[in-house]
Coordinates of C-alpha atoms in Angstrom, one line a residue:
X21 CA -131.0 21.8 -161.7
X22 CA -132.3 20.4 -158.0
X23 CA -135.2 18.3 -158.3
X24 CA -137.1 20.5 -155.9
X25 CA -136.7 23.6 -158.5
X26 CA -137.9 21.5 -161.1
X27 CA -140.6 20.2 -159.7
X28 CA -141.9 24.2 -158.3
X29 CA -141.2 25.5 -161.5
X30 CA -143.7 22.9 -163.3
X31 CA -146.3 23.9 -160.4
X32 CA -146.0 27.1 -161.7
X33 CA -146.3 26.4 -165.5
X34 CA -149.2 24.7 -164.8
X35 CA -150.6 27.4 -162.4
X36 CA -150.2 29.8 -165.7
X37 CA -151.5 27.5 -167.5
X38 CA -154.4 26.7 -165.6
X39 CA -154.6 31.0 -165.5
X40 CA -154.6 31.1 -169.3
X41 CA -157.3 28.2 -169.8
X42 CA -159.7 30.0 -167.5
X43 CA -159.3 33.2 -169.4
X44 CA -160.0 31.0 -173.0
X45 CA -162.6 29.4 -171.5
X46 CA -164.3 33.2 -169.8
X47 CA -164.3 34.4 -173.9
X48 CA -166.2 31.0 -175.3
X49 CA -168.6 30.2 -173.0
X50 CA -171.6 29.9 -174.6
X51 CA -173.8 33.1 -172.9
X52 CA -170.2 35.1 -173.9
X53 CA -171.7 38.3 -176.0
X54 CA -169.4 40.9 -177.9
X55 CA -169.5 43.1 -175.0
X56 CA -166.9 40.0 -173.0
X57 CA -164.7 39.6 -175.7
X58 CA -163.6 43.8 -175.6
X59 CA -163.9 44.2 -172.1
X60 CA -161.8 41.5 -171.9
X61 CA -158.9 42.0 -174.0
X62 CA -158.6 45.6 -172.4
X63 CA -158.2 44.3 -169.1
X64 CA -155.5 41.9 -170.5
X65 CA -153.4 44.7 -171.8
X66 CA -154.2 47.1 -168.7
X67 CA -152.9 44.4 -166.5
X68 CA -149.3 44.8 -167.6
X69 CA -149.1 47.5 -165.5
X70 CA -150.0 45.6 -162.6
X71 CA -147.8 42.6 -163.6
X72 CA -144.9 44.9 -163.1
X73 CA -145.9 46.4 -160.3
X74 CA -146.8 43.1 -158.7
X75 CA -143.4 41.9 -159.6
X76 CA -140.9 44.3 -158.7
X77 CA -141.9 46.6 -155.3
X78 CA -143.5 43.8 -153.6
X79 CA -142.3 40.2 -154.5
X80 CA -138.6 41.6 -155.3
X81 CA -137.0 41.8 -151.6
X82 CA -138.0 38.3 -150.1
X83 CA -135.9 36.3 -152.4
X84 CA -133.0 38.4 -153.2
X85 CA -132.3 39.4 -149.5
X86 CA -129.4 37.7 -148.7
X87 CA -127.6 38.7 -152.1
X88 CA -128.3 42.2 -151.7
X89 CA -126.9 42.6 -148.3
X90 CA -123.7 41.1 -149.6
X91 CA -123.5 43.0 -152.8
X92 CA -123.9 46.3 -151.1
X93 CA -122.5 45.6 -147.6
X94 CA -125.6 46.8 -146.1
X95 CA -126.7 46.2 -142.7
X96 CA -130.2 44.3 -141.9
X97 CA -131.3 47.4 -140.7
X98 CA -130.4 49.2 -143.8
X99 CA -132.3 46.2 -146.3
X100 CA -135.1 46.8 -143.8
X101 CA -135.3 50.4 -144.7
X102 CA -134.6 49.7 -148.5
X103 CA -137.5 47.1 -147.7
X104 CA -140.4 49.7 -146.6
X105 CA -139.2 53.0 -149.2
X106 CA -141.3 50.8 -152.0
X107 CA -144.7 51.9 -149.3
X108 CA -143.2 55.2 -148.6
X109 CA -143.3 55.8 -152.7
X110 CA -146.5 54.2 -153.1
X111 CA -148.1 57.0 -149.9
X112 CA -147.0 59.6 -152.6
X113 CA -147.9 57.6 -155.6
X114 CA -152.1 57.1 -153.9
X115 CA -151.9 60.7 -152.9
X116 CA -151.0 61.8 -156.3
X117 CA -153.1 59.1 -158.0
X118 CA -156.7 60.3 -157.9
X119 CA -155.5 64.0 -159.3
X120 CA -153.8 62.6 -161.9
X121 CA -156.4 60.1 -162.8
X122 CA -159.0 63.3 -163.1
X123 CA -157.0 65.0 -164.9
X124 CA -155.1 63.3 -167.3
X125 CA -157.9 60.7 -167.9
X126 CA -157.0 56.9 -166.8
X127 CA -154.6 56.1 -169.6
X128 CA -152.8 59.2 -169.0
X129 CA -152.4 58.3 -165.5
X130 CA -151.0 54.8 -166.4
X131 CA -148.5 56.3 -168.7
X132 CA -147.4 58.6 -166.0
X133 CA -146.9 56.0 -163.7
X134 CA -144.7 54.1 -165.7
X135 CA -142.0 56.3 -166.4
X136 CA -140.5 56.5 -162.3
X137 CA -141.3 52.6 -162.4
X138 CA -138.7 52.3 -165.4
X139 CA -136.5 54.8 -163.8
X140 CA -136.6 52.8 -160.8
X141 CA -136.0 49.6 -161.8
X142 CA -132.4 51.2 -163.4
X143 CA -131.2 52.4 -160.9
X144 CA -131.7 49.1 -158.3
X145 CA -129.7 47.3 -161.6
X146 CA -127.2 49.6 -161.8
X147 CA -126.6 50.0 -157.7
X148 CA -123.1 50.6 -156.4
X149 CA -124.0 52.5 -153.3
X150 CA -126.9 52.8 -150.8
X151 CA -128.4 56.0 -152.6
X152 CA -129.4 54.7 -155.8
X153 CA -130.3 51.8 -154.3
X154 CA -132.9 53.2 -152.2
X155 CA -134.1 56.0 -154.6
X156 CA -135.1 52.9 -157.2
X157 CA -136.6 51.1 -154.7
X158 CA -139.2 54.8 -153.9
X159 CA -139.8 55.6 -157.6
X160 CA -140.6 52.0 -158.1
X161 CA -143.2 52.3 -154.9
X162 CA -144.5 55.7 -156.6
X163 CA -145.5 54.4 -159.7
X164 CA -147.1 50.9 -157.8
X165 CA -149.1 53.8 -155.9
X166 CA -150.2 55.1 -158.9
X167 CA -151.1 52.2 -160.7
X168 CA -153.5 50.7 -157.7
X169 CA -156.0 53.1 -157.6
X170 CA -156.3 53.7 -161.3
X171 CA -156.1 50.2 -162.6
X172 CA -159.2 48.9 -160.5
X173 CA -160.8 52.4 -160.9
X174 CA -160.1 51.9 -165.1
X175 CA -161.1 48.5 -165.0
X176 CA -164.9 49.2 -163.4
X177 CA -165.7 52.1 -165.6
X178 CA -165.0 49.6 -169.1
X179 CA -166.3 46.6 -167.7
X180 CA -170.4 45.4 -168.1
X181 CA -171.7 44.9 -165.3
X182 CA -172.0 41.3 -165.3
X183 CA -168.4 40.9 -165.3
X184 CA -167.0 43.7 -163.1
X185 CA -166.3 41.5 -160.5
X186 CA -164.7 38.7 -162.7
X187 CA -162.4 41.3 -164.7
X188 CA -161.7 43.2 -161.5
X189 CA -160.3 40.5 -160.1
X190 CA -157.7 40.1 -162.9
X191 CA -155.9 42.6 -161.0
X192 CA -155.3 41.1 -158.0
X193 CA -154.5 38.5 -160.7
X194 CA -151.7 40.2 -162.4
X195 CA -150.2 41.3 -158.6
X196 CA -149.8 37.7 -157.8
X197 CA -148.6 36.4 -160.6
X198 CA -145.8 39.4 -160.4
X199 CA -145.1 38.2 -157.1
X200 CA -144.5 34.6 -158.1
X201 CA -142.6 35.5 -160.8
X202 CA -140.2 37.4 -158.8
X203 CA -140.1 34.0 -156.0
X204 CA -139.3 32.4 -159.4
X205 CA -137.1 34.6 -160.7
X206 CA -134.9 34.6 -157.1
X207 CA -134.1 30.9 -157.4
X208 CA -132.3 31.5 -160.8
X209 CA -130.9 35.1 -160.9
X210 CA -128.6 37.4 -159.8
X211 CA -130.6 40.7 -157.8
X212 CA -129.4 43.0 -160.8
X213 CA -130.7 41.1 -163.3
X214 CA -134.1 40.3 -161.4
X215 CA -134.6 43.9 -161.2
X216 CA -133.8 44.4 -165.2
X217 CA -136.3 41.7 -165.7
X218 CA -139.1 43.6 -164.5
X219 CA -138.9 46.8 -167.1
X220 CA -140.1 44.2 -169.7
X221 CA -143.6 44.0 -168.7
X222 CA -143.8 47.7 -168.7
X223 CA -142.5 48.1 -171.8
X224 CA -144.9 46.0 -172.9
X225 CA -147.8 48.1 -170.9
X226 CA -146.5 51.2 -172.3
X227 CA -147.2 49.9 -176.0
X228 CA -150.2 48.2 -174.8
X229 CA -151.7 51.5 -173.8
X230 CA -151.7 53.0 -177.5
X231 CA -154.6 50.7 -178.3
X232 CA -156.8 50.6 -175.4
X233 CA -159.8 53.8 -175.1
X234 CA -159.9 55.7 -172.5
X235 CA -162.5 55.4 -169.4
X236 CA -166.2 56.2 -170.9
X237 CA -167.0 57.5 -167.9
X238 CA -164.4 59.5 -167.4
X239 CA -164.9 61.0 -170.8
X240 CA -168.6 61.8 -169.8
X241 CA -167.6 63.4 -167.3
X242 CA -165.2 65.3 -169.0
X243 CA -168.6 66.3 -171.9
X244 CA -166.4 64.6 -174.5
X245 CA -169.7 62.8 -176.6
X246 CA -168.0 61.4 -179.2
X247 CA -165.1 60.5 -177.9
X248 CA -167.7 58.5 -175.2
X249 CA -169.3 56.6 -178.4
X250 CA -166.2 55.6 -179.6
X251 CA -165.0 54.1 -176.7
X252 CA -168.1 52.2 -176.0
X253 CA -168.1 51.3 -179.1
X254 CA -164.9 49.5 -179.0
X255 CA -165.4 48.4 -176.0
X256 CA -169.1 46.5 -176.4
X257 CA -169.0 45.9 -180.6
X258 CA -169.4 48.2 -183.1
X259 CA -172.6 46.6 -183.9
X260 CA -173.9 47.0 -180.6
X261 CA -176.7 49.7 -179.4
X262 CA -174.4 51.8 -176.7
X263 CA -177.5 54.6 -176.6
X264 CA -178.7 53.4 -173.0
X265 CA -175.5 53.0 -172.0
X266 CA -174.4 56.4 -172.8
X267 CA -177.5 58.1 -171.1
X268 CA -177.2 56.9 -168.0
X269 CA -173.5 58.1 -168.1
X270 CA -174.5 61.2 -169.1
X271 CA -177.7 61.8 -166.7
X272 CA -175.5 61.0 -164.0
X273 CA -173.1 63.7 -164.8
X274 CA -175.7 66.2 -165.1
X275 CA -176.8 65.6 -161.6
X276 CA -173.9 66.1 -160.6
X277 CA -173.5 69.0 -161.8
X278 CA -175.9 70.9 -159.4
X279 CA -173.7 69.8 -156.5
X280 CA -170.5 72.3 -155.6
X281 CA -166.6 70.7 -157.2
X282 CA -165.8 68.0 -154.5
X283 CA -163.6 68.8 -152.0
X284 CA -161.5 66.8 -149.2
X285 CA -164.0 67.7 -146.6
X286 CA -167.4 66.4 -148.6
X287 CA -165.5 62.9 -148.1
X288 CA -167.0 63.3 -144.3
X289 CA -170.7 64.1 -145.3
X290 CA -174.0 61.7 -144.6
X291 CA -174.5 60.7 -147.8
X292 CA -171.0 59.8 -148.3
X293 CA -170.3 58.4 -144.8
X294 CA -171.4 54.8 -145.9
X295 CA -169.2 54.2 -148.9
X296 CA -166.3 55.7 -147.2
X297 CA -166.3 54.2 -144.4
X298 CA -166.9 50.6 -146.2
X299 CA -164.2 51.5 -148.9
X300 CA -161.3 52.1 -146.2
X301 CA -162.7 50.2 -143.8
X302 CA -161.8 47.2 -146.1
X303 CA -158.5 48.6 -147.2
X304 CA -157.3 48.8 -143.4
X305 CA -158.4 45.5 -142.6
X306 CA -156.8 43.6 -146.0
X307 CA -153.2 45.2 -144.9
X308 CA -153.9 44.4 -141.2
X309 CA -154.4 40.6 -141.8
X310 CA -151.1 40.5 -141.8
X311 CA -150.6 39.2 -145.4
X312 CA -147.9 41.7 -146.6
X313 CA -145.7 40.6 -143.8
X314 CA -146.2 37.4 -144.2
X315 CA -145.2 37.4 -147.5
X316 CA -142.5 39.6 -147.2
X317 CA -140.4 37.2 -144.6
X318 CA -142.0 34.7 -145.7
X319 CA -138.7 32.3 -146.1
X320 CA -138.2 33.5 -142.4
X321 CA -141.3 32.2 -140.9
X322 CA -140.7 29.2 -143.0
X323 CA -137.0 28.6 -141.2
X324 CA -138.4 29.6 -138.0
X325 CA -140.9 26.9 -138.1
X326 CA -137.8 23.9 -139.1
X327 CA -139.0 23.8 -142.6
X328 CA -136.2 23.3 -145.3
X329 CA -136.0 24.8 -148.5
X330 CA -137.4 28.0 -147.2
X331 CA -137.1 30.0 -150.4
X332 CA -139.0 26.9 -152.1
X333 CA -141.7 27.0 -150.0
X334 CA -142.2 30.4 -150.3
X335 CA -142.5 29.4 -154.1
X336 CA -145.1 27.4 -153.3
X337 CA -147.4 30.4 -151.7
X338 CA -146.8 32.3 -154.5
X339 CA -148.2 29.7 -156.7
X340 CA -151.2 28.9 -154.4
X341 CA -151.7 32.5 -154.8
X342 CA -152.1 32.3 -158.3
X343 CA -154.4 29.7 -158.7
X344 CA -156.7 31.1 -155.8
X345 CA -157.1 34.2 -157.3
X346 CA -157.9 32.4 -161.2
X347 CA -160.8 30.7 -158.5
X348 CA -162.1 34.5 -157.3
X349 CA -162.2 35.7 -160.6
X350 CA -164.5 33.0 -161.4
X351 CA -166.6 33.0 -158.5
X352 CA -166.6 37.2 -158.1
X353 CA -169.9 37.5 -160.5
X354 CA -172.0 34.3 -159.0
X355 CA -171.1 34.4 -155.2
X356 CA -170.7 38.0 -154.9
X357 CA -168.6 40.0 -152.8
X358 CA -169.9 40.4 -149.3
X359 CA -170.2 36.2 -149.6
X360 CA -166.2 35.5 -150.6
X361 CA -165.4 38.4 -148.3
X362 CA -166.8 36.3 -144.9
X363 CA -165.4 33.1 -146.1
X364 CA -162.3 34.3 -146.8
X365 CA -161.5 36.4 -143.5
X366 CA -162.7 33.2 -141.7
X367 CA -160.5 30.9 -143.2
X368 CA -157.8 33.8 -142.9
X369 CA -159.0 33.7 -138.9
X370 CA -159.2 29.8 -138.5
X371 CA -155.2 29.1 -140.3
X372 CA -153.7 32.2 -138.1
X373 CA -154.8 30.9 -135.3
X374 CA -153.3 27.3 -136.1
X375 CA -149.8 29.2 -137.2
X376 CA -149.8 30.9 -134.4
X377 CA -150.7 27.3 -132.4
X378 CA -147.5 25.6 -134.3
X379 CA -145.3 27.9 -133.2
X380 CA -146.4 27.8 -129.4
X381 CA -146.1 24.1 -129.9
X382 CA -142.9 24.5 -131.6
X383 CA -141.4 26.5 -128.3
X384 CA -143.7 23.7 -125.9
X385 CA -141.9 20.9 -127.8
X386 CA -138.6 21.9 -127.3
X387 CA -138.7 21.5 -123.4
X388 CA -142.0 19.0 -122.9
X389 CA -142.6 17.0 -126.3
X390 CA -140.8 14.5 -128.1
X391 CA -138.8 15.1 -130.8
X392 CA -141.1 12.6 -133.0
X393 CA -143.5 15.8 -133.2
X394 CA -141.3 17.8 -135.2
X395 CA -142.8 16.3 -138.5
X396 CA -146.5 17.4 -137.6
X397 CA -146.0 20.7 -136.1
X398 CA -143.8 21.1 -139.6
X399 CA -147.0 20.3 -141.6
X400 CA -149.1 21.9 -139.4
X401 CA -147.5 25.6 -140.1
X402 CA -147.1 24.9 -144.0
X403 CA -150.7 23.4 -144.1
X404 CA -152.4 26.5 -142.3
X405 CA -149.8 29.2 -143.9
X406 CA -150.8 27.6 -147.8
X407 CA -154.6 27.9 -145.8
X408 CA -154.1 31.1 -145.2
X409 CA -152.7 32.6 -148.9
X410 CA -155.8 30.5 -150.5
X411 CA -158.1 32.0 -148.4
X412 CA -156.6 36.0 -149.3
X413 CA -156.2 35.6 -152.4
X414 CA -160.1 34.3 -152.4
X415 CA -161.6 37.3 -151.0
X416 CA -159.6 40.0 -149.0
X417 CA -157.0 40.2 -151.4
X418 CA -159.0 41.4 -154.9
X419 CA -162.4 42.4 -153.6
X420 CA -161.5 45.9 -151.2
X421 CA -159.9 47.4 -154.9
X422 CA -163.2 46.2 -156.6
X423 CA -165.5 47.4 -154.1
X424 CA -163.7 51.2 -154.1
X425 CA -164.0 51.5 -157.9
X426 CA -167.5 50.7 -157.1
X427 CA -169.2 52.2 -154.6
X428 CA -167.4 55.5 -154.5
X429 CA -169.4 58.2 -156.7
X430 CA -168.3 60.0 -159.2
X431 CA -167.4 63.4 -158.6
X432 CA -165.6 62.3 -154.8
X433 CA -163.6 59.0 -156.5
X434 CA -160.6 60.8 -157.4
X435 CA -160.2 61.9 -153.8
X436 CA -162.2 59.0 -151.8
X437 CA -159.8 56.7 -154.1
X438 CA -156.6 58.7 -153.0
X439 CA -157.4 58.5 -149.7
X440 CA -158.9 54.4 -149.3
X441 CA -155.7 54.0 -151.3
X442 CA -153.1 55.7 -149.0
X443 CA -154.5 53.8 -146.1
X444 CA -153.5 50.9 -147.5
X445 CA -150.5 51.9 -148.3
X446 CA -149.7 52.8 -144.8
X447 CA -151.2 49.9 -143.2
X448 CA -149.0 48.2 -145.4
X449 CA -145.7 50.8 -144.3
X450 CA -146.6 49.7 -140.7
X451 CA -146.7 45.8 -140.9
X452 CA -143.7 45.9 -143.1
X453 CA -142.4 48.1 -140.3
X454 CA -143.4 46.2 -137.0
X455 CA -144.4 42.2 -138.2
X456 CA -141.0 41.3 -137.9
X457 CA -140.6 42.8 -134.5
X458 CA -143.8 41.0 -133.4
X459 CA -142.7 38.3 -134.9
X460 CA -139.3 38.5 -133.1
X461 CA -141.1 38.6 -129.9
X462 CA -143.7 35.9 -129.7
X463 CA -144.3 34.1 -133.5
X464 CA -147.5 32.5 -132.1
X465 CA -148.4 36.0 -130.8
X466 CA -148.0 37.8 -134.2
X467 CA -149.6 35.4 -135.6
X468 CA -152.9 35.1 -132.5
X469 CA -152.9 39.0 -133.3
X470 CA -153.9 38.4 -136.9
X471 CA -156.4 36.1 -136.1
X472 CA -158.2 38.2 -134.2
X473 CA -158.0 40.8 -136.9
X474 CA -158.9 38.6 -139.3
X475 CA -162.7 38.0 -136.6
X476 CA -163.1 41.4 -136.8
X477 CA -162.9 42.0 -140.9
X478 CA -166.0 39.2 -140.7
X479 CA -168.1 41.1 -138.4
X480 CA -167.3 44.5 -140.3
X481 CA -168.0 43.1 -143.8
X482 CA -171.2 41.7 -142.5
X483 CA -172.9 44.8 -140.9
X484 CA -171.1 47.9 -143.2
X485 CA -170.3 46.3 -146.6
X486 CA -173.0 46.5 -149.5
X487 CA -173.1 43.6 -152.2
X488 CA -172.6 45.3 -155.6
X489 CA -173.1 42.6 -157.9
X490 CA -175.1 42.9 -161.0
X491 CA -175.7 46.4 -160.6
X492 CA -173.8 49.6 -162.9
X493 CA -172.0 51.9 -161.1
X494 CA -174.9 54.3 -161.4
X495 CA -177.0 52.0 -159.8
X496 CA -174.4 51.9 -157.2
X497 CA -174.2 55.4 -156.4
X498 CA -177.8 56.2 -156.6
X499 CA -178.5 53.7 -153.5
X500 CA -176.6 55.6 -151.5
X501 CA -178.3 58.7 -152.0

């Protein structure tokens, strides 16, 4: 094995590792009560959904390109297009996801949603032609739609609230680690079995999903009393008083209760103007920083700016991804949102701008520099691309999902959630679309056009987005009334 592999592949054992401790360490701290330890665990087993859907619709593509192509004999055009059917699936999927999610409960949801990701994932292994290939590549996008409106949404209704943020962040957690996993996977495997690999986590999920309770809240909304003490109780301790707890569930359903069934158009009411408009605000801006472009030809922009080893590197983002995100998760509940939000879409500003710099250097150099520059403009774009992932997977990447499981209310989540969820879907469908033709046409540019994006989410997160830490979801909703 090259030494290079070696030495990534123990970066990311240690990354996992490091992932792991912070977890161990999260249940023992000393202020830990009962109501951490179950919270915990059923974020643990949630999250194999969102391993798998991490690891297979959006990390699978950027390392496996070049094999595909060949396998198949397709076109770049037609790996493009087999490239952007996993956000065409995942539209559906967020459309579909808040109905299902209010009607089948959140576990049923989640159950649904793995059965096309399973389906999916077959037929990509089992691809001989171009239509299998790219119907496995939509279910597998439908069930990641699914799962990312209802994991964060299931996550905030079981967590206390002094650990929303921390546990929501797991999420984000699980995606990353997917996506490094399939970077990983690339340098070892053949596409089919890549592809195989990722039904294991589901499998996994699916079994996991037997012993986790359903959403308290959504079972008090649904007037299921028991069935709400149960699951609190499983969730916070048996020996633990969930009475408060379970009235201010159920208070809130009652007033909600004098209001008329939600409908598409209450979305566009005063009341619910502010949490809207923050909620999809945030998912527009975290697709239009770029990031899933960036990490989808990432081995590109890595060749493009003379680095060797592109795949490698590309390794290396996924890890720093990783380990940023273990840092969010332990910073969500002391810093708080609106804080890590700013900081990160600054430092996502500040390293877009110097990418974008490299490469006008880069295209300078060629006709004015020496050739003795090459090294620093080299470790300029690596340094300020690794900037860049650290400073997502800090803020912009976990904290938009947390904030709509938060600040939507109750009877309007199922639709608010379908539709902040479906923007970013299709902000996603259009950078996957266009960043390469930006790209193609001035890489500083693409990268310039970010920045400025990237200026904007700081100003926007600093006038329109509330700070929701330490507060219950009731709390939530009742300041915006």
């Amino acid at each position: 094995m090259p030494r290079y592999v070696q030495d990534m592949t123990s970066q990311f054992l240690y990354g996992s590792y490091k992932s792991f401790a912070f977890a161990i360490r999260l249940m023992r701290s000393p202020p830990l009560s009962r109501t951490r330890l179950n919270g915990f665990g059923e974020v643990v087993a949630d999250d194999e959904v969102v391993v798998r859907y991490g690891r297979n619709p959006m990390g699978y593509t950027s390392p496996v390109q070049q094999q595909i192509i060949q396998s198949l004999n397709l076109s770049v055009s037609e790996f493009s297009f087999f490239g952007s059917l996993v956000t065409v699936g995942a539209m559906l999927g967020a459309v579909l996801s808040g109905k299902l999610g209010d009607a089948l409960g959140r576990k049923g949801a989640l159950l649904v949603a793995c059965l096309p990701s399973i389906v999916g994932s077959a037929l990509i292994t089992f691809a001989e032609g171009k239509l299998p290939l790219y119907s496995g590549r939509f279910l597998t996008g439908l069930g990641g739609g699914i799962v990312s409106f209802v994991v964060p949404v299931y996550i905030a209704e079981i967590a206390p609230r002094h650990l929303r943020g921390t546990l929501g962040a797991m999420q984000q957690l699980a995606v990353t680690i997917g996506i490094m996993l399939a970077y990983l996977g690339g340098l070892f495997l053949n596409w089919r079995y890549l592809s195989a690999a990722g039904t294991f986590p589901i499998i996994i999920c699916l079994i996991g999903l037997t012993f986790i309770p359903e959403s308290p809240r959504w079972l008090a909304k649904n007037e299921k009393s028991e069935e709400l003490e149960a699951s609190l109780k499983k969730l916070r301790g048996m020996e633990y008083d969930v009475s408060n707890e379970m009235r201010e569930m159920q208070q809130t359903v009652e007033a909600a209760k004098s209001e008329p069934q939600a409908q598409f158009t209450d979305l566009f009411k005063r009341r619910l103007a502010r949490p809207l408009f923050a909620g999809i605000g945030l998912q527009f801006l975290q697709q239009f920083s770029g990031v899933n472009g960036v990490m989808l030809y990432s081995s590109a922009i890595f060749s493009s700016a003379g680095i060797s080893s592109a795949n490698v590197a590309s390794l290396a983002l996924g890890s720093l991804q990783v380990v940023m995100t273990v840092a969010s998760a332990g910073l969500m509940d002391k810093a708080g949102r609106r804080l890590l939000l700013m900081v990160s879409a600054s430092g996502m500003a500040l390293s877009c701008f110097l990418v974008g710099f490299s490469f006008y250097l880069r295209n300078v150099q060629e006709q004015y520099l020496s050739s003795g520059m090459n090294i620093f403009i080299d470790i300029l774009a690596l340094a300020s691309l690794l900037v860049y992932i650290a400073s997502f997977s800090l803020g912009l990447g976990p904290i938009p999902w947390i904030l709509m499981a938060e600040i939507f209310p109750a009877q309007v989540k199922g639709v608010a959630g379908s539709l902040a969820t479906l923007i970013n879907w299709s902000s996603a469908w259009v950078i996957t679309l266009t960043f390469n033709i930006i790209f193609q046409w001035s890489s500083a540019g693409a990268f310039w056009i970010f920045a400025v994006e990237c200026v904007f989410a700081v100003i926007f997160v600093a006038l329109f987005v509330p700070e929701t830490r330490g507060r219950t979801l009731e709390q939530i909703e009742a300041s915006f009334k």
